[in-house]
PDB file of C-alpha atoms in Angstrom:
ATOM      1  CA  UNK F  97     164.224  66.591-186.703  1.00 46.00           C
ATOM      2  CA  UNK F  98     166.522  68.628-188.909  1.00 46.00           C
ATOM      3  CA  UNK F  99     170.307  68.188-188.625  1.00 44.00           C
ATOM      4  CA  UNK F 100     169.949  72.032-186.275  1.00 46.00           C
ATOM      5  CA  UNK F 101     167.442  70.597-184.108  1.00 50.00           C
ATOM      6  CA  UNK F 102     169.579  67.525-183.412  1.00 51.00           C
ATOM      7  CA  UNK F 103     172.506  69.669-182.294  1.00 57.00           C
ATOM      8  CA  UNK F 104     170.385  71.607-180.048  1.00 75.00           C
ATOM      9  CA  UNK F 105     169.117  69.055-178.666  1.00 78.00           C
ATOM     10  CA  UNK F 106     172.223  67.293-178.332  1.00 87.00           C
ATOM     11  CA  UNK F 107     173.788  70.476-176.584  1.00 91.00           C
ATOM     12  CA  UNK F 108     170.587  70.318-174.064  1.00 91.00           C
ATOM     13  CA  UNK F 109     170.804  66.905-172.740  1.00 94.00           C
ATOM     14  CA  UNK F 110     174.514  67.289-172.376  1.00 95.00           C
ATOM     15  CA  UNK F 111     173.808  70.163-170.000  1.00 94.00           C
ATOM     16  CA  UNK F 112     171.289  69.113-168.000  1.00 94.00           C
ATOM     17  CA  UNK F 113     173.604  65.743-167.701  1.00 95.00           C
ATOM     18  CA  UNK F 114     176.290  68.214-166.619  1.00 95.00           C
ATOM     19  CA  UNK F 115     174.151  69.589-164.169  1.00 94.00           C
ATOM     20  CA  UNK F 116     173.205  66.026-163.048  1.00 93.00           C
ATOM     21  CA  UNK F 117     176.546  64.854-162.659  1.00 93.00           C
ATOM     22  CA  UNK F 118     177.253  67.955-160.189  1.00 92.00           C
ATOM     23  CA  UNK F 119     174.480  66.357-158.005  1.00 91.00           C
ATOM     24  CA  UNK F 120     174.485  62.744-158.315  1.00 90.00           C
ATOM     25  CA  UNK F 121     177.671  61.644-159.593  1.00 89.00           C
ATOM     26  CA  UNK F 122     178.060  59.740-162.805  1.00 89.00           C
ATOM     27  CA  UNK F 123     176.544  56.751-161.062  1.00 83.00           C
ATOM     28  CA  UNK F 124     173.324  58.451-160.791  1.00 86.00           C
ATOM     29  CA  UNK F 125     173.120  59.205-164.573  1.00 92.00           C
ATOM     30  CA  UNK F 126     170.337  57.794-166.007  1.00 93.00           C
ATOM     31  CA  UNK F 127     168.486  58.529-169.555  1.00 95.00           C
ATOM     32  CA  UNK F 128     165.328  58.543-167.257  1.00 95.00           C
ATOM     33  CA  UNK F 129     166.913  60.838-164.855  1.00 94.00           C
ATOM     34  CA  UNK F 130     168.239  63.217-167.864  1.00 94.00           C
ATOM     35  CA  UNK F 131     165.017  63.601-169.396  1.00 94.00           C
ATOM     36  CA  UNK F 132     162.757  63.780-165.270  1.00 93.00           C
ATOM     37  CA  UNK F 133     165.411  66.860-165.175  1.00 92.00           C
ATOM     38  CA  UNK F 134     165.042  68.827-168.698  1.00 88.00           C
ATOM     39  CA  UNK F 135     161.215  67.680-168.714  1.00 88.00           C
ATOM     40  CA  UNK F 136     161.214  66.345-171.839  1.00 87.00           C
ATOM     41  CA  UNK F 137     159.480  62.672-172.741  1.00 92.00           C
ATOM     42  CA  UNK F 138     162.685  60.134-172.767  1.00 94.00           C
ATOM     43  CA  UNK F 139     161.933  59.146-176.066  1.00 95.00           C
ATOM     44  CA  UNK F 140     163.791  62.157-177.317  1.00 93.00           C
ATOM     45  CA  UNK F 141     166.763  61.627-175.173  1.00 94.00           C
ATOM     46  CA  UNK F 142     166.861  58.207-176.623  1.00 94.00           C
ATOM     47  CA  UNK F 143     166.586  59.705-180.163  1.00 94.00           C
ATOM     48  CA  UNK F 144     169.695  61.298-179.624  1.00 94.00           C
ATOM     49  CA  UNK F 145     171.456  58.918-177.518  1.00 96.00           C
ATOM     50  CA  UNK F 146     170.201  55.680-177.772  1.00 95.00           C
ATOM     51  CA  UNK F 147     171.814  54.638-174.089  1.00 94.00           C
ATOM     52  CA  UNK F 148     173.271  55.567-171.225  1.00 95.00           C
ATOM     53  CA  UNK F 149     176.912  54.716-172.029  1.00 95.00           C
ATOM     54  CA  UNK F 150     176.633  56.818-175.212  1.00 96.00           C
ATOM     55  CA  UNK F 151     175.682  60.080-173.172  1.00 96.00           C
ATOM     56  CA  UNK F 152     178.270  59.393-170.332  1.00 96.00           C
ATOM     57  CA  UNK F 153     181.077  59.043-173.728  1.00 97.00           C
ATOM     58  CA  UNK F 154     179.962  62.303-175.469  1.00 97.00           C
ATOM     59  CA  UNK F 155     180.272  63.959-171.508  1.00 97.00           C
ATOM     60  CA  UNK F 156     183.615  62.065-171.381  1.00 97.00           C
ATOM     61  CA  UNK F 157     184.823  63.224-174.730  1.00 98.00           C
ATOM     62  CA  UNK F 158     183.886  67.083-173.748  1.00 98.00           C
ATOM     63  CA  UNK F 159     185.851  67.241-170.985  1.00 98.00           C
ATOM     64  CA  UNK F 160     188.880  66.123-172.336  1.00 98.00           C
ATOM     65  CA  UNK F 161     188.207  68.253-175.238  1.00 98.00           C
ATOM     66  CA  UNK F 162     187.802  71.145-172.965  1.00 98.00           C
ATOM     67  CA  UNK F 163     190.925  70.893-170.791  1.00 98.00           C
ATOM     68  CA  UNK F 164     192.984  70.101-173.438  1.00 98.00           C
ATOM     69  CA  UNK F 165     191.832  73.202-175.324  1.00 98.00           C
ATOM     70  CA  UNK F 166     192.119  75.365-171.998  1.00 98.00           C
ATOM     71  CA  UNK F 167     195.937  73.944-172.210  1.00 98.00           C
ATOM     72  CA  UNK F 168     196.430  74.537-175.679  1.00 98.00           C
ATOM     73  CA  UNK F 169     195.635  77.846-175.417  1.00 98.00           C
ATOM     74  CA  UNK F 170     197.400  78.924-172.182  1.00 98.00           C
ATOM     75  CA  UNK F 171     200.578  77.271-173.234  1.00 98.00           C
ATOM     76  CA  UNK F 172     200.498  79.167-177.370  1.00 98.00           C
ATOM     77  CA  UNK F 173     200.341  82.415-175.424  1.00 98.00           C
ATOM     78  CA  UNK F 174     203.365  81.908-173.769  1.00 98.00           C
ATOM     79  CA  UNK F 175     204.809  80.523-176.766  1.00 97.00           C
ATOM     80  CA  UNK F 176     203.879  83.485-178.637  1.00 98.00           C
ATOM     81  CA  UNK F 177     205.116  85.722-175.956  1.00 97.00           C
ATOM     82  CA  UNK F 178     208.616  84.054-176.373  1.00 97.00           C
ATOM     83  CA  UNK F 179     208.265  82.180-172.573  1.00 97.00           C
ATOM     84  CA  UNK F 180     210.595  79.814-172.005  1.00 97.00           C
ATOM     85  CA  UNK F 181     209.766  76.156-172.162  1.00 98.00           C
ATOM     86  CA  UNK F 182     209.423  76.169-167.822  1.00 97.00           C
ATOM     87  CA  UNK F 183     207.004  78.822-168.389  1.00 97.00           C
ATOM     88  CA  UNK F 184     205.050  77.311-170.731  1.00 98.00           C
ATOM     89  CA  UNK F 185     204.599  74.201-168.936  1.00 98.00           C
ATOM     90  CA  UNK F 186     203.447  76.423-165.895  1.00 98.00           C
ATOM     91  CA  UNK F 187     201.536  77.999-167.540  1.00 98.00           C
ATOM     92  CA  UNK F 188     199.890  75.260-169.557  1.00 98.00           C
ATOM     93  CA  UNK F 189     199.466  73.324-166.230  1.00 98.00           C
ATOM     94  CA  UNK F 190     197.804  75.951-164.228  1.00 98.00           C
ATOM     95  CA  UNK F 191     195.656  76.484-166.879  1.00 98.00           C
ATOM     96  CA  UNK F 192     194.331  72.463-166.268  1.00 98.00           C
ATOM     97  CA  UNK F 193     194.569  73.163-162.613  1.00 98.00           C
ATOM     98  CA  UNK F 194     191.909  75.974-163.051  1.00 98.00           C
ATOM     99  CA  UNK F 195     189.746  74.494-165.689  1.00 98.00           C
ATOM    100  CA  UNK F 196     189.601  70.855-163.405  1.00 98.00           C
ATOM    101  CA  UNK F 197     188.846  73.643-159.805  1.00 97.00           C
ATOM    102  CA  UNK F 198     186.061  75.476-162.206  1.00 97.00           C
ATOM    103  CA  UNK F 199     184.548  72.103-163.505  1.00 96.00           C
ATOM    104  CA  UNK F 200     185.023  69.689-160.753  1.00 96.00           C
ATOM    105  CA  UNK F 201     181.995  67.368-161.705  1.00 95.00           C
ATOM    106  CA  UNK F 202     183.731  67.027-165.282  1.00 96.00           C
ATOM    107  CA  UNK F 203     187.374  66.360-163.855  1.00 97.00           C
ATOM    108  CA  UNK F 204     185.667  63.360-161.651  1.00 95.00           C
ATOM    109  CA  UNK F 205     183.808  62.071-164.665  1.00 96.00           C
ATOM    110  CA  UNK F 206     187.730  61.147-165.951  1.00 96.00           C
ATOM    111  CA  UNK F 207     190.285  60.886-163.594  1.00 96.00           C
ATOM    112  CA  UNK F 208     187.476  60.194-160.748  1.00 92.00           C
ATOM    113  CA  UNK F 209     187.104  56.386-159.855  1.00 87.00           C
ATOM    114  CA  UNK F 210     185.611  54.202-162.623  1.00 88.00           C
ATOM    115  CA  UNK F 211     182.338  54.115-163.178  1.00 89.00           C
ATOM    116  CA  UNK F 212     180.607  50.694-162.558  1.00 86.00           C
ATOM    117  CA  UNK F 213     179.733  49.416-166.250  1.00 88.00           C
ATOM    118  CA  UNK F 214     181.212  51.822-168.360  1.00 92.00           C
ATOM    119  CA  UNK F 215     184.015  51.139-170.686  1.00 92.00           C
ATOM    120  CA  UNK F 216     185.071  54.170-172.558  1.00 92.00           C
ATOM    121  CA  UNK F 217     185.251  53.426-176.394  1.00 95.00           C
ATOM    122  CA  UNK F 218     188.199  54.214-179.167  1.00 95.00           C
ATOM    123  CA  UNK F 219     186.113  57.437-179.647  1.00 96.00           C
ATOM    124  CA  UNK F 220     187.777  59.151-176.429  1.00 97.00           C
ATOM    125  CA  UNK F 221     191.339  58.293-177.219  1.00 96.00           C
ATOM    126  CA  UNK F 222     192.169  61.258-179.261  1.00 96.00           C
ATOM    127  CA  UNK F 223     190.490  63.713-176.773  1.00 98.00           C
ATOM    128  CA  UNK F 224     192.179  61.951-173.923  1.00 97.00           C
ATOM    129  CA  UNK F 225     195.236  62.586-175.633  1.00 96.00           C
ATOM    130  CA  UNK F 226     195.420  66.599-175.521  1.00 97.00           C
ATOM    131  CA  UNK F 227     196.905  66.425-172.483  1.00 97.00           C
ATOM    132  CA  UNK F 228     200.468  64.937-172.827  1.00 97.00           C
ATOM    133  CA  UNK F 229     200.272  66.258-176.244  1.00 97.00           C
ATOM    134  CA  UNK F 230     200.851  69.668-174.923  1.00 98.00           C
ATOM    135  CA  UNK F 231     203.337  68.156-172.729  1.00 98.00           C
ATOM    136  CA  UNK F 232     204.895  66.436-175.220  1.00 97.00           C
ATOM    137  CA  UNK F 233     205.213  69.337-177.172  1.00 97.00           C
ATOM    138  CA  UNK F 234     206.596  71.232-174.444  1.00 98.00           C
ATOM    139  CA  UNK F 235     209.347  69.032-173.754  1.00 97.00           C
ATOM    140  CA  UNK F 236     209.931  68.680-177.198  1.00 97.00           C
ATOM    141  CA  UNK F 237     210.612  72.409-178.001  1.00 97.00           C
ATOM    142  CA  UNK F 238     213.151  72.377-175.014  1.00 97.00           C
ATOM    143  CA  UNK F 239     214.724  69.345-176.268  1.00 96.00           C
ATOM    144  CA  UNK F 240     215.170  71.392-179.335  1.00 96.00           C
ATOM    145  CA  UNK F 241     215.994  74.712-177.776  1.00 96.00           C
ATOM    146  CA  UNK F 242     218.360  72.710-175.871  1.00 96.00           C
ATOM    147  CA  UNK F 243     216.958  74.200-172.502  1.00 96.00           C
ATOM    148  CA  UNK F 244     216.485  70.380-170.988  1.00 97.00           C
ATOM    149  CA  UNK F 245     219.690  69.558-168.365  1.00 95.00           C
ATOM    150  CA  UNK F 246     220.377  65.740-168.950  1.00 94.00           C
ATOM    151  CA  UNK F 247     219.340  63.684-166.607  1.00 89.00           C
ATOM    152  CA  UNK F 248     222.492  62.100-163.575  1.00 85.00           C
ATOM    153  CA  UNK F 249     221.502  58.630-164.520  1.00 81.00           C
ATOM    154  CA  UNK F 250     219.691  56.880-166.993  1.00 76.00           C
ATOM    155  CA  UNK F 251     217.322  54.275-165.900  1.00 75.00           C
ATOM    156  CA  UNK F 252     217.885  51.001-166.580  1.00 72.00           C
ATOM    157  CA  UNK F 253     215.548  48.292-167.779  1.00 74.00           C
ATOM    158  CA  UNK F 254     213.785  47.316-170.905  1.00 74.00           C
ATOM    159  CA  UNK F 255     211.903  49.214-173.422  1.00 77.00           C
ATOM    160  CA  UNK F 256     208.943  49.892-172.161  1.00 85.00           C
ATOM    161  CA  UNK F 257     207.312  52.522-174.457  1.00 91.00           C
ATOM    162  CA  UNK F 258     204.250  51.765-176.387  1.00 93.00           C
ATOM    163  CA  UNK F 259     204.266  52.941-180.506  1.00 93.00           C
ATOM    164  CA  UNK F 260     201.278  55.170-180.181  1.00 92.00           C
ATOM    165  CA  UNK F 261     203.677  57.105-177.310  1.00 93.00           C
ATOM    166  CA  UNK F 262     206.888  57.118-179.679  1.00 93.00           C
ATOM    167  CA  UNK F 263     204.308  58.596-182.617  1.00 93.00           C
ATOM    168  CA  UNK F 264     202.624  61.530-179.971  1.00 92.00           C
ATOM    169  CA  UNK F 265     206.497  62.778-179.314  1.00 93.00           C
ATOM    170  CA  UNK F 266     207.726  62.461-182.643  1.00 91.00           C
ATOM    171  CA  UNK F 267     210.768  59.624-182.459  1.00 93.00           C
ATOM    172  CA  UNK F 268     212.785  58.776-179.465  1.00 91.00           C
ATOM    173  CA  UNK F 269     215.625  61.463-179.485  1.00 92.00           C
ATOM    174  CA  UNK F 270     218.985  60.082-178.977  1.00 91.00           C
ATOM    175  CA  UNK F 271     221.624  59.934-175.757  1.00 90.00           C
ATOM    176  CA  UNK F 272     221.763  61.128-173.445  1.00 92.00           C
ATOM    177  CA  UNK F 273     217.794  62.108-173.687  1.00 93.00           C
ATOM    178  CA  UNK F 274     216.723  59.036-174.884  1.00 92.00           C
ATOM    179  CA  UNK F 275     214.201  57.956-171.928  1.00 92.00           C
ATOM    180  CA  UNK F 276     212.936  61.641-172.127  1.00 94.00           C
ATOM    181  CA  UNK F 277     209.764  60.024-173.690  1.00 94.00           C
ATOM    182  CA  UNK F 278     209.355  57.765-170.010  1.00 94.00           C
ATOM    183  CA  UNK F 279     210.281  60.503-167.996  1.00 94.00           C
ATOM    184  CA  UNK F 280     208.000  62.613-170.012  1.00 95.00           C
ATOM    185  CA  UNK F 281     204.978  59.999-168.610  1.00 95.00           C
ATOM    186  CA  UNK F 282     206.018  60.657-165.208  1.00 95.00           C
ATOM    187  CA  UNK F 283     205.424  64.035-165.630  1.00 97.00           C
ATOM    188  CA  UNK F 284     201.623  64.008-167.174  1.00 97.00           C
ATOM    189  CA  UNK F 285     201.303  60.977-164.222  1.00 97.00           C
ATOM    190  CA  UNK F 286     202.702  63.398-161.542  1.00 97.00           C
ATOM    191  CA  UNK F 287     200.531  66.381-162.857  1.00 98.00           C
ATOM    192  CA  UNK F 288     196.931  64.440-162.638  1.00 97.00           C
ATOM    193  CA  UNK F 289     197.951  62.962-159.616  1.00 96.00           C
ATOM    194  CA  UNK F 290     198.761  66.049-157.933  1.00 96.00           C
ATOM    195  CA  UNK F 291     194.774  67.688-159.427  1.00 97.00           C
ATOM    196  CA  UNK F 292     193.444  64.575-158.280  1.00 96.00           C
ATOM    197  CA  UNK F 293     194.933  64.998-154.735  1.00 94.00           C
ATOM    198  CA  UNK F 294     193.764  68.857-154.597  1.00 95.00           C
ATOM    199  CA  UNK F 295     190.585  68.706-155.742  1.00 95.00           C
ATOM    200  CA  UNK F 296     189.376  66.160-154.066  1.00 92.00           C
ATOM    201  CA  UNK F 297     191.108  68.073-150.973  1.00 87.00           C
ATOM    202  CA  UNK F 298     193.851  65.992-149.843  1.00 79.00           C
ATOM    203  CA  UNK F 299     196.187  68.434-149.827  1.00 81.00           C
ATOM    204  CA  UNK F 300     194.386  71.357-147.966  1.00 77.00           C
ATOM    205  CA  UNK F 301     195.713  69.822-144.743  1.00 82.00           C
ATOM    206  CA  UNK F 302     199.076  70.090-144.824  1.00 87.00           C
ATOM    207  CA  UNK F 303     200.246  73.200-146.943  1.00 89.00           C
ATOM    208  CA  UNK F 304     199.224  76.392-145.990  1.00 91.00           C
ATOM    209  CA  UNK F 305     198.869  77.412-150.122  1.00 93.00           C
ATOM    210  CA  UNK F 306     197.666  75.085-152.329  1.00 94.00           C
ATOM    211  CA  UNK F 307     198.095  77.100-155.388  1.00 94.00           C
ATOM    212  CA  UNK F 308     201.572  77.896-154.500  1.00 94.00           C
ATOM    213  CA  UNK F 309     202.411  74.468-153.573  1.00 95.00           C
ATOM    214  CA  UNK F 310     200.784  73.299-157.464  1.00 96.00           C
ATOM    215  CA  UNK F 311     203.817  75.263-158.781  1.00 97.00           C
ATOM    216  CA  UNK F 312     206.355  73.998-156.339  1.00 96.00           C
ATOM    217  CA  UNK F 313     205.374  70.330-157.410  1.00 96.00           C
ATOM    218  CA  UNK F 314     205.285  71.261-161.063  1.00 97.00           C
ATOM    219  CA  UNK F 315     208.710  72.598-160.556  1.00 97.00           C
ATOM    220  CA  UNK F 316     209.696  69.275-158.695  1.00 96.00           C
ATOM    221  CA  UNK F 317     208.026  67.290-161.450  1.00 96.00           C
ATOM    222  CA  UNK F 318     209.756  68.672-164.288  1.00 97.00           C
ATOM    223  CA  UNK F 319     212.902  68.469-162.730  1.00 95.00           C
ATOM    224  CA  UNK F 320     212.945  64.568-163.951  1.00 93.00           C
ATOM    225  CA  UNK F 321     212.935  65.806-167.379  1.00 95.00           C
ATOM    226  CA  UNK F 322     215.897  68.134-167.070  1.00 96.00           C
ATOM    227  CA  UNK F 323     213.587  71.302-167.487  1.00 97.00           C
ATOM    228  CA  UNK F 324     213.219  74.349-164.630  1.00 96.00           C
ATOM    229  CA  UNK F 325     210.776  75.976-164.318  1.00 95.00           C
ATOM    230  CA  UNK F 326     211.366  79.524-163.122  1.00 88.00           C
ATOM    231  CA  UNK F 327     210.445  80.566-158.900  1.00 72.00           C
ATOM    232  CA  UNK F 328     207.494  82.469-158.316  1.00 65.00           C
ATOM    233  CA  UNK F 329     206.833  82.859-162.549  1.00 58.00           C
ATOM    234  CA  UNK F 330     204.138  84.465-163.276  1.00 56.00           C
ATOM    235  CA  UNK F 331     202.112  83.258-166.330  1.00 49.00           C
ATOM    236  CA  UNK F 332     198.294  84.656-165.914  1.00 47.00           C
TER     237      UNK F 332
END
């Protein structure tokens, strides 16, 4: 099979997997299943991924790919339409909100519970890391525009931060915005916990908009980091 075929092939498994995960959950994902689906012998799903942790890690490194990209792009249109940093995280954030809501199957494949025997390898790091990378760059550019309020207190405590976090923010700025990088985790912590609580519908019950109250808690969220994000802004 020529280096074409491979890539269509490739592209086919991964979207009847897709399609598989919608119905059975990533549990149910099976080479044998993958191949019942597309008809096709599973020899030639094998060909092209040897195992079942190898398919679940190219689905895994899609959908980070993916969101991050549908970030990426919401938040350099704002940038390029001179938004303020608030705006851009609003925007940047909504844009995950609707790509996790249009892909729901590929939002539980990595934020959903674990799945039983799968480790994810080094290969999904740098995809994984899209996300607070546009953060990081947002708060960054407001550190820099100097639109961040410093924060009442600083926390106390030791270092805590990790080098590969320092590295993804460029340096750890100095007083009084020093923690910004910790506070900055919060933030990307806050904003998958909040997804994770809408789209799996633990929200619906007790506000009467969930879209409006996504921008209320972003709002609340970034507050932590000394940035505001505008009332009622619209980005879309």
């Amino acid at each position: 099979m020529d280096a074409s075929g491979i890539g269509s092939a490739d592209e086919n498994i991964k979207s009847t997997a897709r399609d598989l995960l919608v119905k059975t959950g990533a549990a149910g994902l099976t080479l044998e299943a993958v191949a019942r689906e597309s008809g096709v012998p599973v020899a030639d799903v094998e060909a092209v991924f040897p195992h079942r942790d190898a398919l679940l890690t190219a689905l895994v490194i899609d959908a980070y790919d993916a969101s991050g990209a549908a970030m990426e792009q919401a938040d350099r249109t704002a940038a390029e339409a001179g938004a303020t940093a608030g705006t851009r995280l609003l925007a940047a954030t909504r844009a995950l909100r609707r790509w996790s809501f249009d892909n729901t199957a590929e939002f539980t494949l990595i934020y959903g519970s674990p799945i039983p025997g799968y480790h994810a390898p080094q290969d999904t790091v740098p995809p994984a890391s899209r996300t607070p990378a546009v953060l990081a760059g947002i708060v960054r550019s407001a550190l820099e525009a100097g639109e961040l309020t410093p924060p009442r207190r600083a926390v106390a405590g030791p270092p805590l931060l990790l080098p590969e976090a320092v590295e993804l923010f460029g340096g750890v700025p100095e007083a009084p915005f020093s923690d910004i990088i910790e506070r900055g985790i919060v933030l990307w912590s806050n904003l998958i916990g909040l997804l994770v609580f809408q789209v799996f519908s633990r929200t619906h019950d007790s506000v009467r908009d969930e879209s409006a109250f996504f921008d209320y808690a972003i709002a609340v969220a970034a507050e932590s980091i000394g940035l505001e994000v505008p009332a009622g802004e619209t980005t879309d």
